[in-house]
CSV table of C-alpha atoms in Angstrom, one decimal:
chain,number,residue,atom,x,y,z
C,137,MET,CA,56.4,68.7,93.5
C,138,ALA,CA,57.4,70.8,96.4
C,139,GLU,CA,60.8,73.2,95.8
C,140,LYS,CA,63.8,71.9,97.4
C,141,LEU,CA,64.3,73.6,100.9
C,142,LEU,CA,67.4,75.0,100.5
C,143,LEU,CA,69.3,76.3,103.9
C,144,LEU,CA,72.1,78.8,104.1
C,145,GLU,CA,74.8,77.0,106.2
C,146,GLN,CA,77.6,79.0,105.9
C,147,VAL,CA,79.5,82.1,104.7
C,148,ASN,CA,82.7,83.9,103.4
C,149,LEU,CA,83.1,87.1,101.9
C,150,PHE,CA,86.0,88.4,100.6
C,151,VAL,CA,86.5,92.2,100.5
C,152,GLY,CA,88.3,93.2,97.0
C,153,ASP,CA,89.8,91.1,94.7
C,154,GLN,CA,89.7,87.6,95.8
C,155,ASP,CA,92.9,86.9,97.5
C,156,PRO,CA,92.7,83.6,99.8
C,157,GLU,CA,94.7,85.8,102.3
C,158,ASP,CA,92.0,88.0,103.0
C,159,SER,CA,89.1,85.7,103.5
C,160,ASN,CA,86.9,86.7,106.3
C,161,HIS,CA,85.1,83.4,107.0
C,162,ILE,CA,86.3,83.4,110.5
C,163,LYS,CA,85.3,86.8,111.1
C,164,LEU,CA,82.2,87.1,109.4
C,165,GLN,CA,79.4,87.5,111.6
C,166,SER,CA,76.3,88.2,109.1
C,167,LEU,CA,76.0,89.1,105.6
C,168,GLY,CA,73.0,90.5,104.0
C,169,LEU,CA,72.3,90.3,100.2
C,170,PRO,CA,70.4,93.7,98.8
C,171,THR,CA,66.6,93.6,98.8
C,172,LEU,CA,65.3,93.7,95.6
C,173,GLU,CA,62.4,96.3,95.4
C,174,GLN,CA,60.7,97.8,92.2
C,175,VAL,CA,60.8,101.7,91.7
C,176,THR,CA,56.8,102.3,91.6
C,177,VAL,CA,55.0,105.6,90.9
C,178,ALA,CA,51.4,106.1,92.5
C,179,HIS,CA,49.0,107.5,90.0
C,180,LEU,CA,45.1,108.5,90.9
C,181,GLY,CA,43.4,109.1,87.7
C,182,GLY,CA,41.1,112.3,87.9
C,183,GLY,CA,38.0,110.0,87.8
C,184,ALA,CA,39.4,106.8,89.0
C,185,PRO,CA,38.3,104.6,91.7
C,186,GLY,CA,41.6,104.7,93.4
C,187,GLU,CA,45.3,104.7,93.2
C,188,VAL,CA,47.7,102.6,91.3
C,189,GLU,CA,51.6,101.8,92.1
C,190,PHE,CA,52.8,100.9,88.7
C,191,GLY,CA,55.9,99.5,88.6
C,192,MET,CA,58.9,101.6,86.5
C,193,ASN,CA,60.8,98.6,85.0
C,194,ALA,CA,63.7,99.5,87.2
C,195,ILE,CA,65.2,98.6,90.9
C,196,LYS,CA,65.6,100.8,93.8
C,197,ALA,CA,69.7,101.5,95.1
C,198,LEU,CA,71.0,98.2,96.1
C,199,GLN,CA,72.4,98.5,99.6
C,200,PRO,CA,73.9,95.0,100.5
C,201,THR,CA,75.5,95.1,104.7
C,202,PHE,CA,77.9,92.6,106.3
C,203,LYS,CA,79.1,92.6,109.8
C,204,LEU,CA,82.7,91.6,110.7
C,205,ALA,CA,84.1,90.6,114.5
C,206,GLY,CA,86.7,93.2,115.6
C,207,PHE,CA,88.9,95.2,113.3
C,208,ALA,CA,89.6,94.4,109.8
C,209,ARG,CA,91.8,96.3,108.2
C,210,SER,CA,90.5,95.4,104.5
C,211,SER,CA,87.0,97.1,105.2
C,212,TYR,CA,88.2,100.3,106.6
C,213,ARG,CA,90.4,100.4,103.3
C,214,ALA,CA,87.7,99.9,101.2
C,215,MET,CA,86.0,102.9,102.8
C,216,GLY,CA,87.8,105.2,100.4
C,217,VAL,CA,86.6,108.5,101.6
C,218,GLY,CA,88.0,110.5,98.7
C,219,THR,CA,89.2,108.1,96.8
C,220,ASN,CA,85.7,105.9,96.3
C,221,GLN,CA,87.4,103.1,94.3
C,222,PRO,CA,85.0,100.4,93.6
C,223,LEU,CA,85.2,97.1,94.5
C,224,ASN,CA,84.4,93.7,94.0
C,225,PHE,CA,82.7,92.1,97.1
C,226,THR,CA,82.5,88.3,96.5
C,227,GLY,CA,80.4,86.0,98.7
C,228,TYR,CA,80.5,82.7,98.9
C,229,GLY,CA,77.8,80.2,101.0
C,230,VAL,CA,77.4,76.6,101.6
C,231,LEU,CA,73.4,75.8,100.8
C,232,LYS,CA,72.1,72.7,102.0
C,233,ASN,CA,69.3,70.7,100.6
C,234,LYS,CA,67.7,69.4,103.7
C,235,GLN,CA,65.7,66.9,102.0
C,236,THR,CA,68.6,64.9,100.4
C,237,GLY,CA,71.8,66.4,102.5
C,238,ASP,CA,73.4,67.6,99.2
C,239,ALA,CA,75.5,70.8,99.3
C,240,PHE,CA,75.5,73.5,97.0
C,241,GLN,CA,77.3,76.5,96.2
C,242,ALA,CA,75.9,80.3,96.4
C,243,LYS,CA,78.0,82.9,95.2
C,244,THR,CA,77.1,86.5,94.8
C,245,VAL,CA,79.3,89.3,93.2
C,246,ILE,CA,78.6,93.1,94.5
C,247,ARG,CA,80.4,96.0,92.9
C,248,GLY,CA,80.6,98.8,95.2
C,249,ILE,CA,82.2,100.5,98.1
C,250,VAL,CA,82.0,100.4,101.7
C,251,SER,CA,80.1,103.5,102.5
C,252,ARG,CA,79.1,102.8,106.1
C,253,ILE,CA,81.1,101.8,108.7
C,254,ALA,CA,79.4,101.6,112.2
C,255,PRO,CA,81.5,100.0,115.3
C,256,ASP,CA,79.9,98.6,118.3
C,257,ALA,CA,79.9,100.0,121.2
C,258,PHE,CA,82.5,98.4,123.7
C,259,ASP,CA,81.2,95.8,126.2
C,260,ARG,CA,83.3,92.8,127.8
C,261,ALA,CA,80.8,90.6,127.7
C,262,SER,CA,79.7,90.9,124.4
C,263,ALA,CA,81.5,90.1,121.2
C,264,PHE,CA,83.1,93.4,119.6
C,265,GLY,CA,82.5,94.0,115.7
C,266,HIS,CA,81.7,96.2,112.8
C,267,ASP,CA,78.5,96.6,111.1
C,268,HIS,CA,79.1,97.7,107.5
C,269,GLN,CA,77.0,98.9,104.4
C,270,ILE,CA,78.3,98.5,100.7
C,271,GLY,CA,77.1,101.9,98.5
C,272,GLU,CA,77.3,103.1,95.1
C,273,VAL,CA,75.9,99.5,93.9
C,274,THR,CA,76.9,99.4,90.1
C,275,HIS,CA,76.8,95.5,89.8
C,276,TYR,CA,75.1,92.9,91.7
C,277,GLU,CA,74.7,89.1,90.9
C,278,LEU,CA,73.4,85.5,92.4
C,279,SER,CA,74.0,82.0,91.2
C,280,VAL,CA,73.1,78.9,92.9
C,281,ASP,CA,74.9,76.1,92.1
C,282,ASN,CA,76.4,77.6,88.8
C,283,GLU,CA,72.7,78.5,87.6
C,284,GLU,CA,72.3,82.7,87.6
C,285,TRP,CA,69.1,83.3,89.5
C,286,PHE,CA,69.8,87.3,89.4
C,287,TYR,CA,72.1,89.6,87.4
C,288,TRP,CA,72.2,93.5,87.2
C,289,ASP,CA,74.5,96.0,85.7
C,290,TYR,CA,73.8,99.4,85.9
C,291,PHE,CA,76.5,100.5,83.8
C,292,THR,CA,75.4,98.0,80.6
C,293,THR,CA,71.9,98.5,81.2
C,294,ARG,CA,71.5,94.5,81.8
C,295,ARG,CA,69.0,92.7,84.2
C,296,ARG,CA,68.5,88.8,83.9
C,297,GLN,CA,66.5,86.6,85.8
C,298,PHE,CA,67.2,82.7,85.2
C,299,GLY,CA,69.2,83.7,81.9
C,300,VAL,CA,66.0,85.9,80.4
C,301,ASP,CA,67.2,89.4,79.7
C,302,GLU,CA,64.9,91.5,80.9
C,303,LEU,CA,66.0,94.7,79.5
C,304,ALA,CA,67.3,93.5,75.6
C,305,LYS,CA,64.3,95.3,73.8
C,306,ALA,CA,64.6,98.2,75.9
C,307,ARG,CA,68.2,98.9,74.9
C,308,VAL,CA,67.4,98.6,71.6
C,309,LEU,CA,64.2,100.8,71.8
C,310,LEU,CA,66.9,103.3,73.2
C,311,GLY,CA,69.5,102.8,70.8
C,312,ILE,CA,72.2,101.7,72.8
C,313,GLU,CA,72.5,98.3,71.3
């Protein structure tokens, strides 16, 4: 059987704690979930016939992005230059199963700081907004219809995919669990 075709139809993002008054569902123009990419090292043995990129059981720095129309006080406050207080960025999405028409919730929680704000150049004939990047990401989780698809936490050395703890043995071998 073919996998379900789930398309993301609508999104919302809360910058900081989930306060219903701070919803960005009207201003949010785009939400870029972070790229999940392995850290690799190249190895070319002295007598080997070629080079191999070996995975190092780690992922590269996560760099999610979002764009808000106009000006948003909450995102400028989250920039926190000098204070750098990490915040939770909580995103919700409406996923639609295109075969059945059923709707599901997608949810992401990202902990970090706004590390970049790039205002658009003003043009009266175009929408004005601000591109944002979330940096210093130390926590990321993604769930679909209440099923955990991905969970990663820097400080607890945890990484799970679909409930499978990929770093459990490593924590034991490192003496931290």
